[in-house]
PDB file of C-alpha atoms in Angstrom:
ATOM      1  CA  MET T   1     -11.842  -5.637  -0.773  1.00 36.00           C
ATOM      2  CA  VAL T   2     -11.687  -2.815  -3.217  1.00 35.00           C
ATOM      3  CA  ALA T   3     -12.981   0.395  -1.722  1.00 37.00           C
ATOM      4  CA  GLY T   4     -13.788   3.451  -3.828  1.00 39.00           C
ATOM      5  CA  LEU T   5     -12.929   6.751  -2.246  1.00 36.00           C
ATOM      6  CA  LEU T   6     -13.991   9.906  -4.022  1.00 35.00           C
ATOM      7  CA  VAL T   7     -11.755  12.824  -3.138  1.00 35.00           C
ATOM      8  CA  ALA T   8     -13.615  16.014  -3.903  1.00 34.00           C
ATOM      9  CA  ALA T   9     -12.005  19.194  -5.060  1.00 34.00           C
ATOM     10  CA  GLY T  10     -11.474  21.637  -2.289  1.00 33.00           C
ATOM     11  CA  ALA T  11     -11.593  18.928   0.407  1.00 34.00           C
ATOM     12  CA  GLY T  12      -7.938  19.332   1.270  1.00 35.00           C
ATOM     13  CA  CYS T  13      -6.624  19.156   4.815  1.00 36.00           C
ATOM     14  CA  GLY T  14      -4.357  22.160   5.025  1.00 36.00           C
ATOM     15  CA  SER T  15      -2.302  24.302   2.727  1.00 35.00           C
ATOM     16  CA  SER T  16       0.500  23.145   0.491  1.00 38.00           C
ATOM     17  CA  SER T  17       3.745  24.703  -0.583  1.00 39.00           C
ATOM     18  CA  GLN T  18       3.248  23.402  -4.135  1.00 44.00           C
ATOM     19  CA  PRO T  19       1.786  25.904  -6.613  1.00 41.00           C
ATOM     20  CA  SER T  20      -1.862  25.732  -7.562  1.00 42.00           C
ATOM     21  CA  ALA T  21      -2.661  24.777 -11.146  1.00 49.00           C
ATOM     22  CA  THR T  22      -6.192  24.882 -12.524  1.00 51.00           C
ATOM     23  CA  VAL T  23      -7.058  21.663 -14.347  1.00 50.00           C
ATOM     24  CA  PRO T  24      -8.350  22.144 -17.903  1.00 51.00           C
ATOM     25  CA  ALA T  25     -11.958  21.237 -18.655  1.00 51.00           C
ATOM     26  CA  GLY T  26     -12.374  17.589 -19.554  1.00 48.00           C
ATOM     27  CA  GLN T  27      -9.523  16.527 -17.294  1.00 49.00           C
ATOM     28  CA  GLN T  28     -11.259  16.777 -13.936  1.00 85.00           C
ATOM     29  CA  LYS T  29     -11.050  13.180 -12.785  1.00 95.00           C
ATOM     30  CA  ILE T  30      -8.657  10.254 -12.642  1.00 97.00           C
ATOM     31  CA  THR T  31      -8.932   6.757 -11.200  1.00 98.00           C
ATOM     32  CA  VAL T  32      -5.974   5.468  -9.201  1.00 98.00           C
ATOM     33  CA  PHE T  33      -5.535   1.773  -8.403  1.00 98.00           C
ATOM     34  CA  ALA T  34      -3.297   1.573  -5.325  1.00 98.00           C
ATOM     35  CA  ALA T  35      -2.011  -1.056  -2.910  1.00 98.00           C
ATOM     36  CA  ALA T  36      -4.069  -1.426   0.270  1.00 96.00           C
ATOM     37  CA  SER T  37      -1.164  -0.287   2.434  1.00 97.00           C
ATOM     38  CA  LEU T  38      -1.309   3.126   0.712  1.00 98.00           C
ATOM     39  CA  LYS T  39      -4.913   3.868   1.638  1.00 97.00           C
ATOM     40  CA  LYS T  40      -4.304   6.362   4.418  1.00 96.00           C
ATOM     41  CA  THR T  41      -1.407   8.215   2.796  1.00 98.00           C
ATOM     42  CA  PHE T  42      -2.846   8.308  -0.710  1.00 98.00           C
ATOM     43  CA  THR T  43      -6.153   9.598   0.617  1.00 98.00           C
ATOM     44  CA  GLU T  44      -4.279  12.454   2.270  1.00 98.00           C
ATOM     45  CA  ILE T  45      -2.207  13.051  -0.858  1.00 98.00           C
ATOM     46  CA  GLY T  46      -5.405  13.039  -2.922  1.00 98.00           C
ATOM     47  CA  ASP T  47      -6.960  15.664  -0.663  1.00 97.00           C
ATOM     48  CA  GLN T  48      -3.966  17.952  -1.068  1.00 97.00           C
ATOM     49  CA  PHE T  49      -3.770  17.284  -4.804  1.00 97.00           C
ATOM     50  CA  SER T  50      -7.410  18.294  -5.277  1.00 96.00           C
ATOM     51  CA  GLU T  51      -6.860  21.435  -3.230  1.00 95.00           C
ATOM     52  CA  ASP T  52      -3.838  22.426  -5.306  1.00 95.00           C
ATOM     53  CA  ASN T  53      -5.551  21.539  -8.603  1.00 94.00           C
ATOM     54  CA  PRO T  54      -9.011  23.190  -8.483  1.00 93.00           C
ATOM     55  CA  GLY T  55     -11.575  21.166 -10.412  1.00 93.00           C
ATOM     56  CA  ALA T  56      -9.721  17.862 -10.096  1.00 96.00           C
ATOM     57  CA  THR T  57     -10.990  14.769  -8.316  1.00 96.00           C
ATOM     58  CA  VAL T  58      -9.238  11.471  -7.636  1.00 97.00           C
ATOM     59  CA  ASP T  59     -11.194   8.232  -7.403  1.00 98.00           C
ATOM     60  CA  PHE T  60      -9.165   5.594  -5.519  1.00 98.00           C
ATOM     61  CA  SER T  61      -9.517   1.813  -5.560  1.00 98.00           C
ATOM     62  CA  PHE T  62      -7.444   0.155  -2.819  1.00 98.00           C
ATOM     63  CA  ALA T  63      -6.766  -3.592  -2.642  1.00 97.00           C
ATOM     64  CA  GLY T  64      -3.972  -6.120  -2.603  1.00 96.00           C
ATOM     65  CA  SER T  65      -1.611  -5.408  -5.506  1.00 97.00           C
ATOM     66  CA  SER T  66      -2.121  -8.834  -7.076  1.00 96.00           C
ATOM     67  CA  GLY T  67      -5.886  -8.343  -7.071  1.00 97.00           C
ATOM     68  CA  LEU T  68      -5.516  -4.966  -8.729  1.00 98.00           C
ATOM     69  CA  VAL T  69      -3.296  -6.531 -11.395  1.00 98.00           C
ATOM     70  CA  THR T  70      -6.006  -9.095 -12.105  1.00 98.00           C
ATOM     71  CA  GLN T  71      -8.569  -6.328 -12.520  1.00 98.00           C
ATOM     72  CA  LEU T  72      -6.321  -4.316 -14.830  1.00 98.00           C
ATOM     73  CA  THR T  73      -5.412  -7.260 -17.031  1.00 98.00           C
ATOM     74  CA  GLN T  74      -9.105  -8.098 -17.309  1.00 98.00           C
ATOM     75  CA  GLY T  75      -9.850  -4.628 -18.624  1.00 97.00           C
ATOM     76  CA  ALA T  76     -10.749  -2.539 -15.582  1.00 97.00           C
ATOM     77  CA  PRO T  77     -10.340   1.171 -16.453  1.00 97.00           C
ATOM     78  CA  ALA T  78      -7.814   3.226 -14.496  1.00 98.00           C
ATOM     79  CA  ASP T  79      -5.351   6.049 -15.055  1.00 98.00           C
ATOM     80  CA  VAL T  80      -2.625   5.260 -12.529  1.00 98.00           C
ATOM     81  CA  PHE T  81      -1.375   2.091 -10.805  1.00 98.00           C
ATOM     82  CA  ALA T  82       0.674   2.105  -7.587  1.00 98.00           C
ATOM     83  CA  SER T  83       1.927  -1.311  -6.500  1.00 98.00           C
ATOM     84  CA  ALA T  84       3.416  -2.474  -3.194  1.00 98.00           C
ATOM     85  CA  ASP T  85       6.151  -4.308  -5.068  1.00 97.00           C
ATOM     86  CA  THR T  86       7.922  -4.342  -8.415  1.00 97.00           C
ATOM     87  CA  LYS T  87       6.831  -7.904  -9.212  1.00 96.00           C
ATOM     88  CA  ASN T  88       3.180  -6.983  -9.651  1.00 97.00           C
ATOM     89  CA  MET T  89       4.047  -3.822 -11.565  1.00 98.00           C
ATOM     90  CA  ASP T  90       6.142  -5.994 -13.894  1.00 98.00           C
ATOM     91  CA  LYS T  91       3.055  -8.099 -14.632  1.00 98.00           C
ATOM     92  CA  VAL T  92       1.152  -5.002 -15.742  1.00 98.00           C
ATOM     93  CA  ALA T  93       4.115  -3.919 -17.865  1.00 98.00           C
ATOM     94  CA  GLN T  94       4.373  -7.358 -19.477  1.00 98.00           C
ATOM     95  CA  ALA T  95       0.674  -7.147 -20.337  1.00 98.00           C
ATOM     96  CA  GLY T  96       1.443  -3.980 -22.294  1.00 98.00           C
ATOM     97  CA  LEU T  97      -0.720  -1.758 -20.100  1.00 98.00           C
ATOM     98  CA  LEU T  98       1.790   0.923 -19.113  1.00 98.00           C
ATOM     99  CA  ALA T  99       2.236   4.270 -20.868  1.00 98.00           C
ATOM    100  CA  GLY T 100       5.855   4.558 -19.731  1.00 96.00           C
ATOM    101  CA  ASP T 101       8.395   3.325 -17.224  1.00 97.00           C
ATOM    102  CA  PRO T 102       7.277   3.031 -13.586  1.00 98.00           C
ATOM    103  CA  VAL T 103       8.853   5.289 -10.960  1.00 98.00           C
ATOM    104  CA  ASN T 104       9.833   3.906  -7.553  1.00 98.00           C
ATOM    105  CA  PHE T 105       8.419   6.298  -4.947  1.00 98.00           C
ATOM    106  CA  THR T 106       8.672   4.643  -1.512  1.00 98.00           C
ATOM    107  CA  SER T 107       9.388   1.423   0.397  1.00 98.00           C
ATOM    108  CA  ASN T 108       8.095  -0.581   3.336  1.00 98.00           C
ATOM    109  CA  THR T 109       9.090  -3.447   5.648  1.00 97.00           C
ATOM    110  CA  LEU T 110       7.242  -5.945   7.806  1.00 98.00           C
ATOM    111  CA  THR T 111       6.555  -5.987  11.519  1.00 98.00           C
ATOM    112  CA  ILE T 112       4.523  -8.242  13.819  1.00 98.00           C
ATOM    113  CA  ALA T 113       1.147  -6.826  14.861  1.00 98.00           C
ATOM    114  CA  VAL T 114      -0.292  -8.154  18.114  1.00 98.00           C
ATOM    115  CA  ALA T 115      -3.087  -7.206  20.514  1.00 98.00           C
ATOM    116  CA  PRO T 116      -2.460  -4.053  22.585  1.00 98.00           C
ATOM    117  CA  GLY T 117       0.075  -4.738  25.310  1.00 97.00           C
ATOM    118  CA  ASN T 118       1.217  -7.957  23.618  1.00 98.00           C
ATOM    119  CA  PRO T 119      -0.678 -10.313  26.003  1.00 97.00           C
ATOM    120  CA  LYS T 120       0.732 -13.435  24.336  1.00 97.00           C
ATOM    121  CA  GLY T 121       4.316 -12.308  24.935  1.00 98.00           C
ATOM    122  CA  ILE T 122       5.400 -12.541  21.300  1.00 98.00           C
ATOM    123  CA  ASN T 123       8.898 -11.085  21.061  1.00 97.00           C
ATOM    124  CA  THR T 124      10.578 -12.794  18.080  1.00 97.00           C
ATOM    125  CA  PHE T 125       9.696 -14.183  14.683  1.00 97.00           C
ATOM    126  CA  SER T 126      10.230 -17.732  15.954  1.00 97.00           C
ATOM    127  CA  ASP T 127       7.712 -17.088  18.746  1.00 98.00           C
ATOM    128  CA  LEU T 128       5.040 -17.152  16.041  1.00 98.00           C
ATOM    129  CA  THR T 129       5.459 -20.934  15.796  1.00 98.00           C
ATOM    130  CA  ARG T 130       4.393 -21.539  19.411  1.00 97.00           C
ATOM    131  CA  PRO T 131       1.498 -24.030  19.761  1.00 96.00           C
ATOM    132  CA  GLY T 132      -1.908 -22.471  20.286  1.00 96.00           C
ATOM    133  CA  LEU T 133      -1.186 -19.144  18.595  1.00 97.00           C
ATOM    134  CA  ALA T 134      -3.483 -18.026  15.793  1.00 98.00           C
ATOM    135  CA  ILE T 135      -1.270 -16.360  13.162  1.00 98.00           C
ATOM    136  CA  VAL T 136      -2.454 -14.637   9.974  1.00 98.00           C
ATOM    137  CA  VAL T 137      -0.357 -13.578   6.976  1.00 98.00           C
ATOM    138  CA  CYS T 138      -0.882 -12.272   3.470  1.00 97.00           C
ATOM    139  CA  ALA T 139      -1.343 -14.747   0.637  1.00 97.00           C
ATOM    140  CA  PRO T 140       1.899 -15.534  -1.266  1.00 96.00           C
ATOM    141  CA  GLN T 141       0.867 -13.623  -4.407  1.00 95.00           C
ATOM    142  CA  VAL T 142       0.338 -10.419  -2.396  1.00 94.00           C
ATOM    143  CA  PRO T 143       3.492  -8.320  -1.803  1.00 96.00           C
ATOM    144  CA  CYS T 144       3.271  -8.606   2.000  1.00 97.00           C
ATOM    145  CA  GLY T 145       2.884 -12.371   1.591  1.00 97.00           C
ATOM    146  CA  SER T 146       5.900 -12.601  -0.672  1.00 96.00           C
ATOM    147  CA  ALA T 147       7.886 -10.618   1.897  1.00 97.00           C
ATOM    148  CA  THR T 148       6.711 -12.955   4.661  1.00 98.00           C
ATOM    149  CA  GLN T 149       7.934 -15.949   2.691  1.00 97.00           C
ATOM    150  CA  ALA T 150      11.290 -14.228   2.194  1.00 97.00           C
ATOM    151  CA  VAL T 151      11.650 -13.732   5.960  1.00 97.00           C
ATOM    152  CA  GLU T 152      10.790 -17.398   6.483  1.00 97.00           C
ATOM    153  CA  THR T 153      13.502 -18.392   4.017  1.00 97.00           C
ATOM    154  CA  ARG T 154      16.091 -16.101   5.613  1.00 94.00           C
ATOM    155  CA  THR T 155      15.362 -17.345   9.132  1.00 95.00           C
ATOM    156  CA  GLY T 156      14.551 -20.991   8.435  1.00 97.00           C
ATOM    157  CA  VAL T 157      11.355 -20.504  10.462  1.00 97.00           C
ATOM    158  CA  LYS T 158       8.214 -21.930   8.855  1.00 97.00           C
ATOM    159  CA  LEU T 159       4.891 -20.422   9.930  1.00 98.00           C
ATOM    160  CA  THR T 160       1.568 -22.270   9.996  1.00 97.00           C
ATOM    161  CA  PRO T 161      -1.007 -19.484   9.658  1.00 98.00           C
ATOM    162  CA  VAL T 162      -4.682 -20.048  10.283  1.00 98.00           C
ATOM    163  CA  SER T 163      -5.442 -17.929   7.216  1.00 97.00           C
ATOM    164  CA  GLU T 164      -3.796 -16.177   4.278  1.00 98.00           C
ATOM    165  CA  GLU T 165      -5.429 -12.866   3.433  1.00 97.00           C
ATOM    166  CA  SER T 166      -5.758 -11.019   0.120  1.00 95.00           C
ATOM    167  CA  SER T 167      -4.430  -7.715   1.493  1.00 95.00           C
ATOM    168  CA  VAL T 168      -2.364  -6.428   4.395  1.00 96.00           C
ATOM    169  CA  THR T 169      -5.353  -4.486   5.716  1.00 96.00           C
ATOM    170  CA  ASP T 170      -7.274  -7.752   6.035  1.00 97.00           C
ATOM    171  CA  VAL T 171      -4.413  -9.220   8.092  1.00 98.00           C
ATOM    172  CA  LEU T 172      -4.407  -6.155  10.342  1.00 98.00           C
ATOM    173  CA  ASN T 173      -8.172  -6.331  10.777  1.00 97.00           C
ATOM    174  CA  LYS T 174      -7.934  -9.946  11.991  1.00 98.00           C
ATOM    175  CA  VAL T 175      -5.598  -8.821  14.770  1.00 98.00           C
ATOM    176  CA  VAL T 176      -7.592  -5.681  15.608  1.00 98.00           C
ATOM    177  CA  THR T 177     -10.831  -7.678  15.947  1.00 98.00           C
ATOM    178  CA  GLY T 178      -9.234 -10.434  18.012  1.00 97.00           C
ATOM    179  CA  GLN T 179      -9.632 -13.119  15.360  1.00 97.00           C
ATOM    180  CA  ALA T 180      -5.857 -13.643  15.395  1.00 98.00           C
ATOM    181  CA  ASP T 181      -3.148 -13.373  18.037  1.00 98.00           C
ATOM    182  CA  ALA T 182      -0.610 -11.937  15.600  1.00 98.00           C
ATOM    183  CA  GLY T 183      -0.189 -10.967  11.967  1.00 98.00           C
ATOM    184  CA  LEU T 184       2.619  -9.965   9.635  1.00 98.00           C
ATOM    185  CA  VAL T 185       1.877  -6.438   8.392  1.00 98.00           C
ATOM    186  CA  TYR T 186       3.845  -3.418   7.194  1.00 97.00           C
ATOM    187  CA  VAL T 187       5.286  -1.067   9.795  1.00 97.00           C
ATOM    188  CA  THR T 188       3.080   1.681   8.344  1.00 97.00           C
ATOM    189  CA  ASP T 189      -0.104  -0.341   8.882  1.00 96.00           C
ATOM    190  CA  ALA T 190       0.771  -1.087  12.507  1.00 97.00           C
ATOM    191  CA  ALA T 191       1.610   2.578  13.097  1.00 96.00           C
ATOM    192  CA  GLY T 192      -1.587   3.706  11.411  1.00 95.00           C
ATOM    193  CA  ALA T 193      -3.678   1.461  13.667  1.00 96.00           C
ATOM    194  CA  GLY T 194      -2.575   3.471  16.689  1.00 95.00           C
ATOM    195  CA  GLU T 195      -3.571   1.951  20.019  1.00 97.00           C
ATOM    196  CA  LYS T 196      -5.598  -0.827  18.374  1.00 98.00           C
ATOM    197  CA  VAL T 197      -2.455  -2.985  18.082  1.00 98.00           C
ATOM    198  CA  SER T 198       1.083  -3.195  19.405  1.00 98.00           C
ATOM    199  CA  ALA T 199       4.014  -3.694  17.042  1.00 98.00           C
ATOM    200  CA  VAL T 200       6.786  -6.189  17.748  1.00 98.00           C
ATOM    201  CA  PRO T 201      10.031  -5.261  15.940  1.00 96.00           C
ATOM    202  CA  LEU T 202      11.133  -7.708  13.270  1.00 96.00           C
ATOM    203  CA  PRO T 203      14.891  -7.197  12.647  1.00 96.00           C
ATOM    204  CA  GLU T 204      14.897 -10.080  10.159  1.00 94.00           C
ATOM    205  CA  ALA T 205      12.714  -7.993   7.834  1.00 94.00           C
ATOM    206  CA  ALA T 206      15.393  -5.328   7.384  1.00 93.00           C
ATOM    207  CA  GLY T 207      16.806  -7.273   4.456  1.00 92.00           C
ATOM    208  CA  VAL T 208      13.372  -7.819   2.906  1.00 95.00           C
ATOM    209  CA  VAL T 209      12.284  -4.395   1.682  1.00 96.00           C
ATOM    210  CA  ASN T 210       9.303  -3.904  -0.600  1.00 97.00           C
ATOM    211  CA  THR T 211       9.831  -1.116  -3.131  1.00 98.00           C
ATOM    212  CA  TYR T 212       6.672   0.641  -4.364  1.00 98.00           C
ATOM    213  CA  PRO T 213       6.475   1.759  -8.038  1.00 98.00           C
ATOM    214  CA  ILE T 214       3.842   4.009  -9.630  1.00 98.00           C
ATOM    215  CA  ALA T 215       2.990   4.338 -13.323  1.00 98.00           C
ATOM    216  CA  ILE T 216       0.537   5.889 -15.746  1.00 98.00           C
ATOM    217  CA  LEU T 217      -1.579   3.366 -17.640  1.00 98.00           C
ATOM    218  CA  LYS T 218      -1.666   3.326 -21.437  1.00 97.00           C
ATOM    219  CA  GLU T 219      -5.462   3.536 -21.579  1.00 95.00           C
ATOM    220  CA  ALA T 220      -5.644   6.445 -19.126  1.00 97.00           C
ATOM    221  CA  GLY T 221      -8.598   8.667 -19.905  1.00 94.00           C
ATOM    222  CA  ASN T 222      -6.804  11.706 -18.487  1.00 95.00           C
ATOM    223  CA  PRO T 223      -3.061  11.220 -19.070  1.00 96.00           C
ATOM    224  CA  SER T 224      -2.217  14.855 -18.320  1.00 95.00           C
ATOM    225  CA  LEU T 225      -3.913  14.815 -14.918  1.00 96.00           C
ATOM    226  CA  ALA T 226      -2.497  11.336 -14.260  1.00 97.00           C
ATOM    227  CA  SER T 227       0.994  12.704 -14.888  1.00 97.00           C
ATOM    228  CA  LYS T 228       0.323  15.571 -12.480  1.00 97.00           C
ATOM    229  CA  PHE T 229      -0.718  13.106  -9.792  1.00 98.00           C
ATOM    230  CA  VAL T 230       2.365  10.922 -10.251  1.00 98.00           C
ATOM    231  CA  ASP T 231       4.546  14.031 -10.032  1.00 98.00           C
ATOM    232  CA  TYR T 232       2.698  14.995  -6.855  1.00 98.00           C
ATOM    233  CA  VAL T 233       3.313  11.590  -5.243  1.00 98.00           C
ATOM    234  CA  THR T 234       7.011  11.675  -6.113  1.00 98.00           C
ATOM    235  CA  GLY T 235       7.380  15.364  -5.279  1.00 97.00           C
ATOM    236  CA  PRO T 236       8.148  17.048  -1.930  1.00 97.00           C
ATOM    237  CA  LEU T 237       4.637  17.030  -0.472  1.00 97.00           C
ATOM    238  CA  GLY T 238       3.841  13.451  -1.400  1.00 98.00           C
ATOM    239  CA  GLN T 239       7.176  12.271  -0.034  1.00 98.00           C
ATOM    240  CA  GLN T 240       6.610  14.213   3.178  1.00 98.00           C
ATOM    241  CA  ILE T 241       3.225  12.568   3.741  1.00 98.00           C
ATOM    242  CA  LEU T 242       4.654   9.103   3.075  1.00 98.00           C
ATOM    243  CA  ALA T 243       7.614   9.664   5.393  1.00 98.00           C
ATOM    244  CA  LYS T 244       5.319  10.905   8.165  1.00 97.00           C
ATOM    245  CA  ALA T 245       3.400   7.620   7.948  1.00 97.00           C
ATOM    246  CA  GLY T 246       6.597   5.595   8.323  1.00 96.00           C
ATOM    247  CA  PHE T 247       7.328   4.717   4.707  1.00 98.00           C
ATOM    248  CA  GLY T 248      10.968   4.563   3.679  1.00 97.00           C
ATOM    249  CA  LYS T 249      12.929   5.980   0.769  1.00 95.00           C
ATOM    250  CA  PRO T 250      12.439   4.163  -2.566  1.00 93.00           C
TER     251      PRO T 250
END
């Protein structure tokens, strides 16, 4: 589900080492479409960005990357797009919606999320095929779903999920609420859930890394502010926030 989050100017959570730059009148707001797995980190980055750019606000829409692509290609207005994989960014590029080349800014890998304490004793990827387990994954068109399929191919293990979700946050929620015994999510999502889930390492995912690109959209209403935001994400502070959450290098 797409969730709008308005980040108000001055609502930052701490000081930043990046210099403050007042945003010119008429460039106070941008809309950023971002992958669901970026919700926590981008919200924090948006807070800091607004603090360091007085007068600027960032309106976020978070959802599965494929769903965001559908919205963009159907004419939804936005200034910046951040995808959880290059495949979905390529679709936006092929539709002629980008103002320039995307920039890879981080990466992520999968892990197995289970109930706290791992009561079902799930220790390996193949354990997910045990009879009686309710497993949830992302739909194939979503980056986390594509990565799941890649792990299946590499291991020769075929999963039979009870559902395929439209975003990684939906998969996580199924595990958190007890609707599923396990789910394939990003390491950052499992870490961000804290004590609500336990994470089972997935060594097989090391060779299946999702690279995240970000780009300014051609129809951006505020291209200057959009450029500032992209620079912020790829700059020292943005990279620090992403690394703290468990994201990898691009």
